[in-house]
Short mmCIF file of C-alpha atoms in Angstrom, two decimals:
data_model
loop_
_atom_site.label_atom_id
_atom_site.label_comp_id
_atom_site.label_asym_id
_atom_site.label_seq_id
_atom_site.Cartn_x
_atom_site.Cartn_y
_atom_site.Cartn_z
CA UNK A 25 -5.11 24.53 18.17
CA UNK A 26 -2.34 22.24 17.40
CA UNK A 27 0.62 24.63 17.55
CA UNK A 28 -0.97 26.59 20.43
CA UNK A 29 -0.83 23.33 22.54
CA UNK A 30 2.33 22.28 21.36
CA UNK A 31 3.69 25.69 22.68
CA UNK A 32 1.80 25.39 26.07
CA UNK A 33 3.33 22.01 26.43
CA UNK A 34 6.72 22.66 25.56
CA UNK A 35 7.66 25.86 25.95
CA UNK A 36 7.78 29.33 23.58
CA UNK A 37 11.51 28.04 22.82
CA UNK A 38 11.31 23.91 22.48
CA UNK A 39 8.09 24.57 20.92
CA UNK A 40 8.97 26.71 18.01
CA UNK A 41 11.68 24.86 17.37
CA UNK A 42 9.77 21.82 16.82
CA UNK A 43 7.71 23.88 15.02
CA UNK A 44 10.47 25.55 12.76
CA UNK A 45 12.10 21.80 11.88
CA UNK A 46 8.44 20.18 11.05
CA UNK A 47 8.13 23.42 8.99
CA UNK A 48 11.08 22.79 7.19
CA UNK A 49 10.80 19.00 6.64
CA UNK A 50 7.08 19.66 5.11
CA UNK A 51 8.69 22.01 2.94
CA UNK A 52 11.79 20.46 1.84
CA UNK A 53 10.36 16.83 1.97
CA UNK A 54 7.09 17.15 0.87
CA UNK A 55 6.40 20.51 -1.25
CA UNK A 56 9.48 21.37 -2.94
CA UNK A 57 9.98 17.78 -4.84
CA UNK A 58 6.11 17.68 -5.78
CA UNK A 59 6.24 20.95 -6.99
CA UNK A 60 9.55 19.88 -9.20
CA UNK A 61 7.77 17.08 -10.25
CA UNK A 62 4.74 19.00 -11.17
CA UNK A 63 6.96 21.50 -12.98
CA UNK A 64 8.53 18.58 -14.54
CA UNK A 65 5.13 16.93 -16.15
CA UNK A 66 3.87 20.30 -17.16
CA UNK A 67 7.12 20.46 -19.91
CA UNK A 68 7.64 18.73 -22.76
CA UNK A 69 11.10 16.30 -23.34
CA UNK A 70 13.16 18.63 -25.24
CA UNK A 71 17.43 18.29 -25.87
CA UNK A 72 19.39 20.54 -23.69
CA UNK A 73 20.05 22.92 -26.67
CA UNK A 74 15.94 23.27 -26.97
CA UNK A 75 15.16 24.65 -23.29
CA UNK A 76 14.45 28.30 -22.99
CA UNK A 77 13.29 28.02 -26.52
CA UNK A 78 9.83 28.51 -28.89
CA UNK A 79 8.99 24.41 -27.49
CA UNK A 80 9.62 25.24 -23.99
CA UNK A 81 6.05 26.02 -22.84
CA UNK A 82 3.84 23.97 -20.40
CA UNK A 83 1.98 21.53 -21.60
CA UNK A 84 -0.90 18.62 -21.16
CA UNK A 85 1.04 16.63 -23.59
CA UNK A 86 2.17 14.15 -20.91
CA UNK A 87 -0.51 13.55 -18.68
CA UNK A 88 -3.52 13.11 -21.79
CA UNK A 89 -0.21 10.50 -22.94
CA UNK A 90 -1.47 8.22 -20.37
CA UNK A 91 -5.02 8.15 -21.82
CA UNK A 92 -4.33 8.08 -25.73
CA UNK A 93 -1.85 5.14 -25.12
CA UNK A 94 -4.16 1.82 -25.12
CA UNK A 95 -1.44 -0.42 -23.41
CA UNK A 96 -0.48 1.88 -20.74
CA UNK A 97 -3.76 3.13 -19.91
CA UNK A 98 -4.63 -1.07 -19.45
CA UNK A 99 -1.93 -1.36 -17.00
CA UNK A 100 -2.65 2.13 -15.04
CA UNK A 101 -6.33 0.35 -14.68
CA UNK A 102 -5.02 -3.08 -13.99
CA UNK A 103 -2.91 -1.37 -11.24
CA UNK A 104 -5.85 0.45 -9.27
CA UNK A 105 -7.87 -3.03 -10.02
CA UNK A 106 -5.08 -5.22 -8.57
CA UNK A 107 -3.92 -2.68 -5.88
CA UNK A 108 -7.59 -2.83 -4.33
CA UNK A 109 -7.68 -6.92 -4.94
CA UNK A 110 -4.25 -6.95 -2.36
CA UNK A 111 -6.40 -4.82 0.08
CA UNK A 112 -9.62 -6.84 -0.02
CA UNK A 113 -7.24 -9.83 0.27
CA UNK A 114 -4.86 -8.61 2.74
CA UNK A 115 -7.84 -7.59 5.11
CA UNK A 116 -9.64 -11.09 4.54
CA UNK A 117 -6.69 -12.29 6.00
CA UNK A 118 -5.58 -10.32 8.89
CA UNK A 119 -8.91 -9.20 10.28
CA UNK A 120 -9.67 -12.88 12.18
CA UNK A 121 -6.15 -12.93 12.77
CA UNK A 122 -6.63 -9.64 14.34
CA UNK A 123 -9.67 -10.17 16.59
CA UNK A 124 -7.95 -13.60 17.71
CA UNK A 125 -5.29 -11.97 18.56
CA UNK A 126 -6.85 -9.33 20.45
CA UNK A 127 -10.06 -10.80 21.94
CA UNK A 128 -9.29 -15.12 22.28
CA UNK A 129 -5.13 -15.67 22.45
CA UNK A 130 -3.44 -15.74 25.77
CA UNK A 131 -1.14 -13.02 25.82
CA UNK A 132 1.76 -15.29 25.31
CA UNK A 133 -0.07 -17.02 22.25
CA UNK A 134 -0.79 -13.03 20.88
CA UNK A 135 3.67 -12.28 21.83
CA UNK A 136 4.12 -15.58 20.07
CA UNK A 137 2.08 -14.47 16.71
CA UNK A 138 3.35 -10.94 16.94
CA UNK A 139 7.10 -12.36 16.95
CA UNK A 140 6.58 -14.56 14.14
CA UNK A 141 4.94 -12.27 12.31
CA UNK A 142 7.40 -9.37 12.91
CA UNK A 143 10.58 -11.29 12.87
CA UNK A 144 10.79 -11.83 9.15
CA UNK A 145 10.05 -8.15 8.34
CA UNK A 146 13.91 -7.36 9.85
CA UNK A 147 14.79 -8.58 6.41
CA UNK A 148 15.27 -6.13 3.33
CA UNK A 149 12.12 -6.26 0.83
CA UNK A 150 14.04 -7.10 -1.72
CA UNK A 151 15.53 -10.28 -0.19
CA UNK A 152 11.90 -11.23 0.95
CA UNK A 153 10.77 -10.97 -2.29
CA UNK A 154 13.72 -12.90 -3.67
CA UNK A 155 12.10 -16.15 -0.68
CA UNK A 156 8.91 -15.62 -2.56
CA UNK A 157 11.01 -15.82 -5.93
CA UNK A 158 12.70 -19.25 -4.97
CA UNK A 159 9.23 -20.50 -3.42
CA UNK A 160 7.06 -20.11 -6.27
CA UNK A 161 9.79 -21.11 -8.96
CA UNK A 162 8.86 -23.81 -11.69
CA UNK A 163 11.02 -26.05 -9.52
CA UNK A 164 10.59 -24.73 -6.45
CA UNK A 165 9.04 -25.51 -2.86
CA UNK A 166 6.05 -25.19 -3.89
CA UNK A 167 5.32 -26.99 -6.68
CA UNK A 168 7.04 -30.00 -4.97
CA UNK A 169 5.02 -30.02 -2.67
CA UNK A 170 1.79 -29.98 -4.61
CA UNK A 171 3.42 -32.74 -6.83
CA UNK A 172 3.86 -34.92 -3.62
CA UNK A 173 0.31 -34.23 -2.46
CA UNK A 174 -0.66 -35.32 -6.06
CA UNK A 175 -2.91 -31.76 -6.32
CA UNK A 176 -0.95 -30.87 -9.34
CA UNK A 177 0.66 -33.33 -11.58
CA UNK A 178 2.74 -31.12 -14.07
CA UNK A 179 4.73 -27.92 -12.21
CA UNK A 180 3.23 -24.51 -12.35
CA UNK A 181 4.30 -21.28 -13.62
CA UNK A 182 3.00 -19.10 -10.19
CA UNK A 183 5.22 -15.74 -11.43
CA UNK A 184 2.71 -13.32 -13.10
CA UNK A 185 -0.37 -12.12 -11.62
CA UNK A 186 -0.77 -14.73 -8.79
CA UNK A 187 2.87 -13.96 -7.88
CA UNK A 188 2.67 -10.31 -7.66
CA UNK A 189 -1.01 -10.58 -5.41
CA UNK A 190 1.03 -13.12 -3.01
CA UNK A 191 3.62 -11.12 -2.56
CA UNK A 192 2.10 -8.05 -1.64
CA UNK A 193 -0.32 -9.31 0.68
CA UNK A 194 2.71 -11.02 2.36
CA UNK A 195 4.69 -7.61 2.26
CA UNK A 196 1.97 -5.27 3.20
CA UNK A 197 0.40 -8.19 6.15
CA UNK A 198 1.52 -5.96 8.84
CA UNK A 199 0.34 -2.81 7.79
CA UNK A 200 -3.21 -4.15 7.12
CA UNK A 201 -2.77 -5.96 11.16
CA UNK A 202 -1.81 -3.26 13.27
CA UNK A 203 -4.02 -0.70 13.32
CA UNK A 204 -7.23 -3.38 12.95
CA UNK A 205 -5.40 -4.94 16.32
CA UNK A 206 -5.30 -1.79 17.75
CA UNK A 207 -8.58 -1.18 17.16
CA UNK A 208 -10.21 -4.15 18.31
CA UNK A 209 -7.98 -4.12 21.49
CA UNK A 210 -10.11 -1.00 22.87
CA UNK A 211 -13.31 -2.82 22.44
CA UNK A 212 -14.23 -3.97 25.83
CA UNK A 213 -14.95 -7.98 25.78
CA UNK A 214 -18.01 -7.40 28.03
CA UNK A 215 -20.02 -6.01 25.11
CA UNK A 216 -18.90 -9.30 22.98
CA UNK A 217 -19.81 -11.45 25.86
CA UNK A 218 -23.53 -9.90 26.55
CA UNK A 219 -24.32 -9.92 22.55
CA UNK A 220 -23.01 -13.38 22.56
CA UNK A 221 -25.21 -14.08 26.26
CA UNK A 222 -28.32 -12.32 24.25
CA UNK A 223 -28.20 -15.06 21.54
CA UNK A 224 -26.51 -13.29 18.96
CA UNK A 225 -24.36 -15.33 16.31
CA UNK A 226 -20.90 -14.79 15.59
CA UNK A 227 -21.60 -12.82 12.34
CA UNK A 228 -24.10 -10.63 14.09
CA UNK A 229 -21.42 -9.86 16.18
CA UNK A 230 -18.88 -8.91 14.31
CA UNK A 231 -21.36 -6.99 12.30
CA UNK A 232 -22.59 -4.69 14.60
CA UNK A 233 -20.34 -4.73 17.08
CA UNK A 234 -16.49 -4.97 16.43
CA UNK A 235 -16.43 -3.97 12.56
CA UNK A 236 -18.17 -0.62 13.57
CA UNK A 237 -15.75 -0.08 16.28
CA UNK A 238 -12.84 -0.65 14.41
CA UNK A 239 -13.75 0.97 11.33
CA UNK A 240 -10.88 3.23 12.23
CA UNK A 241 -8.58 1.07 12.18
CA UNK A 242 -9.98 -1.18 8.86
CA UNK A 243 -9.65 2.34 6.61
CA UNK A 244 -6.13 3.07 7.75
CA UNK A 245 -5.30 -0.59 7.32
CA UNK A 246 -6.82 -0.36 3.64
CA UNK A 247 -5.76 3.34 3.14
CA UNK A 248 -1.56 1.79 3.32
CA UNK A 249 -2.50 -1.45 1.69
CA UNK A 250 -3.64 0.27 -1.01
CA UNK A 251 -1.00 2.88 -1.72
CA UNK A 252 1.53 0.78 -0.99
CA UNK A 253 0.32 -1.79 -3.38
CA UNK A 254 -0.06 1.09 -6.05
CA UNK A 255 3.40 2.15 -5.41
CA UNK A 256 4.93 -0.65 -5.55
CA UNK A 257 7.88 -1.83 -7.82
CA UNK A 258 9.74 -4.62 -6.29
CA UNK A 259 7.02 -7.61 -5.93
CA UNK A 260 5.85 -6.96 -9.82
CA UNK A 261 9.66 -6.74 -10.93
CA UNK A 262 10.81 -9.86 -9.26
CA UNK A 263 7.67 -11.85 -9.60
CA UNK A 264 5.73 -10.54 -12.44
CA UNK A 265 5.92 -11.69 -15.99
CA UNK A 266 5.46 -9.63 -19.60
CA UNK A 267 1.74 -10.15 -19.47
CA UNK A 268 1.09 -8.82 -15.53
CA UNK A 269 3.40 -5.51 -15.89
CA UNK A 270 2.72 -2.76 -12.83
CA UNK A 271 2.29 0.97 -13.35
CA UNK A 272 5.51 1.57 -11.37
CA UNK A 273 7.54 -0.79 -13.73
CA UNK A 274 6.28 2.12 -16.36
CA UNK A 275 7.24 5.32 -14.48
CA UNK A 276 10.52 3.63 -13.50
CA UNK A 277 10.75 3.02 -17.34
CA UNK A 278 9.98 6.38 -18.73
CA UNK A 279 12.61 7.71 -15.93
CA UNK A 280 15.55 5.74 -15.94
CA UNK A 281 15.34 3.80 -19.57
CA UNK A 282 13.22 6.22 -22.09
CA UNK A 283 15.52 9.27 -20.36
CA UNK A 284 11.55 10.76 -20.30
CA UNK A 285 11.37 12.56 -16.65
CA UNK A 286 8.54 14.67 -17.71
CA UNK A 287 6.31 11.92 -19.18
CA UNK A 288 7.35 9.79 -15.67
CA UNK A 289 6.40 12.90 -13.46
CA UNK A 290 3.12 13.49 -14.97
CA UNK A 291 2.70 9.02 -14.48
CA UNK A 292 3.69 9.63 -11.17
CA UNK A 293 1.70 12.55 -10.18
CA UNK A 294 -1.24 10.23 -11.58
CA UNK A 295 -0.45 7.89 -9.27
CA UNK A 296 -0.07 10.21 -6.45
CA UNK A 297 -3.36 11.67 -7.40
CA UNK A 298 -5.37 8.23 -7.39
CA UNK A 299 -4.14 7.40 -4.26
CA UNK A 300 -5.31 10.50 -2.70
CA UNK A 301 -8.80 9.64 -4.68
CA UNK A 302 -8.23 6.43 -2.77
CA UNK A 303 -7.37 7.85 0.69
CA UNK A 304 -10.73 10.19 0.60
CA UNK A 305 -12.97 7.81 -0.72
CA UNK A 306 -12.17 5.13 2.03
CA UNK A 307 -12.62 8.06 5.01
CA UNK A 308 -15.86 8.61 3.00
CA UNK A 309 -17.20 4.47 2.62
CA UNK A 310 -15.98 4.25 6.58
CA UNK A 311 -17.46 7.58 7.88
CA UNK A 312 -13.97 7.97 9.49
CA UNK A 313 -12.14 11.57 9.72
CA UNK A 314 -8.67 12.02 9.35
CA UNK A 315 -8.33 12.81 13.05
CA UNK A 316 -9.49 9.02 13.84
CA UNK A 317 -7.09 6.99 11.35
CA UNK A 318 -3.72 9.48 12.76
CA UNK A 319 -4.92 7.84 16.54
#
């Protein structure tokens, strides 16, 4: 139905060009390095001289790795744990800012808040990591500031686990915001207004009224929260410690410092697999199709 409207809409030429290059990127983009890195996992780490040989024969070896290793099946569970704690966080904190935005600012106050709140994402990752790096150091902002307050009278270490969940939900705000803004925008205020008229309280409201309608927009907000988080490298790297390491920091490891690609494939098809778990789990809890979170 797709490609036959695509072709009534733009033509048996423009169309199937379109067509042809979406083709292509799927393939080239998508398939070809998963299938690599499925290839990859499925071989054992064997010298040059050794490929082609009696060893080179797929293999389970790499992915049941995962599972026999105590320390790095900890952090592959901490990971899904603390990926999921960034979502439930990240949506605590954007969905009020969401419906005010949407339903009680002015639109210059909700221009204003989208400004701010876009304005600092023109910056690289990295160096916006590197703010939250100077902000929670020992003798940083932060801990000044708690010292002057008197909340705190010896400085903090934030950098470990408490770093990593700040950072995230500060780099992944927008992607949780969006699509709940979007959804709440369609929700006409007259149906607010008569619940609220009828004597219904705020939480009723929001209960069975705008969370159902935007359940749309709440899974695909969690949906990229949580892969993102899951994927992430840069926030545990820069403000992570020894003790609050992130299944990334272990593929990158097995890739680029153990010289392991086929033990890092198989880690990272684990990763890719979870978050699909993830992805069809959430459409499941929020009786959403795929169909509704692409709108």
């Amino acid at each position: 139905m797709a490609m036959a409207e695509l072709i009534r809409r733009f033509g048996p030429g423009l169309g199937g060009v379109i067509l042809i290059l979406v083709a292509l990127w799927i393939v080239g983009m998508v398939l070809a390095p998963n299938l690599m890195m499925l290839n990859f996992s499925l071989k054992p780490n064997l010298f040059p001289s050794e490929i082609g040989g009696p060893k080179d024969q797929y293999t389970l070896l790499n992915y049941t790795a995962l599972f026999s290793d105590p320390v790095h099946r900890a952090i592959f569970l901490k990971t899904v744990w603390g990926s999921a704690l960034v979502t439930a966080i990240t949506l605590a904190v954007t969905y009020p800012l969401a419906f005010w935005m949407a339903k009680v600012a002015s639109v210059r106050g909700a221009r204003a808040m989208l400004i701010a709140l876009i304005i600092p994402f023109w910056i690289n990752e990295v160096l916006r990591t590197l703010a939250w790096y100077i902000l929670l150091a020992f003798n940083g902002p932060l801990n000044i500031f708690l010292q002057t307050l008197g909340i705190i009278d010896q400085p903090v270490r934030w950098f470990g686990d408490t770093g990593v969940l700040a950072g995230m939900v500060y780099a992944y705000i927008l992607f949780m915001l969006f699509p709940i803004y979007n959804s709440i925008s369609t929700l006409e205020t007259a149906q607010i207004d008569a619940a609220r008229d009828l004597g219904a309280s705020t939480l009723r409201i929001h209960r069975r009224i705008v969370i159902p309608h935007a359940k749309a927009g709440i899974a695909t907000g969690c949906v990229f929260t949580f892969m993102l988080a899951a994927g992430s490298y840069v926030a545990p790297a820069l403000l992570g410690s020894p003790g609050s390491r992130w299944f990334t920091e272990i593929i990158y490891n097995w890739f680029f410092e153990g010289g392991n690609w086929n033990r890092g494939a198989a880690y990272a098809l684990i990763l890719l697999v979870l978050c699909m778990a993830v992805v069809l789990a959430a459409l499941r809890l929020f009786r959403v199709n795929l169909a509704d979170v692409a709108k």
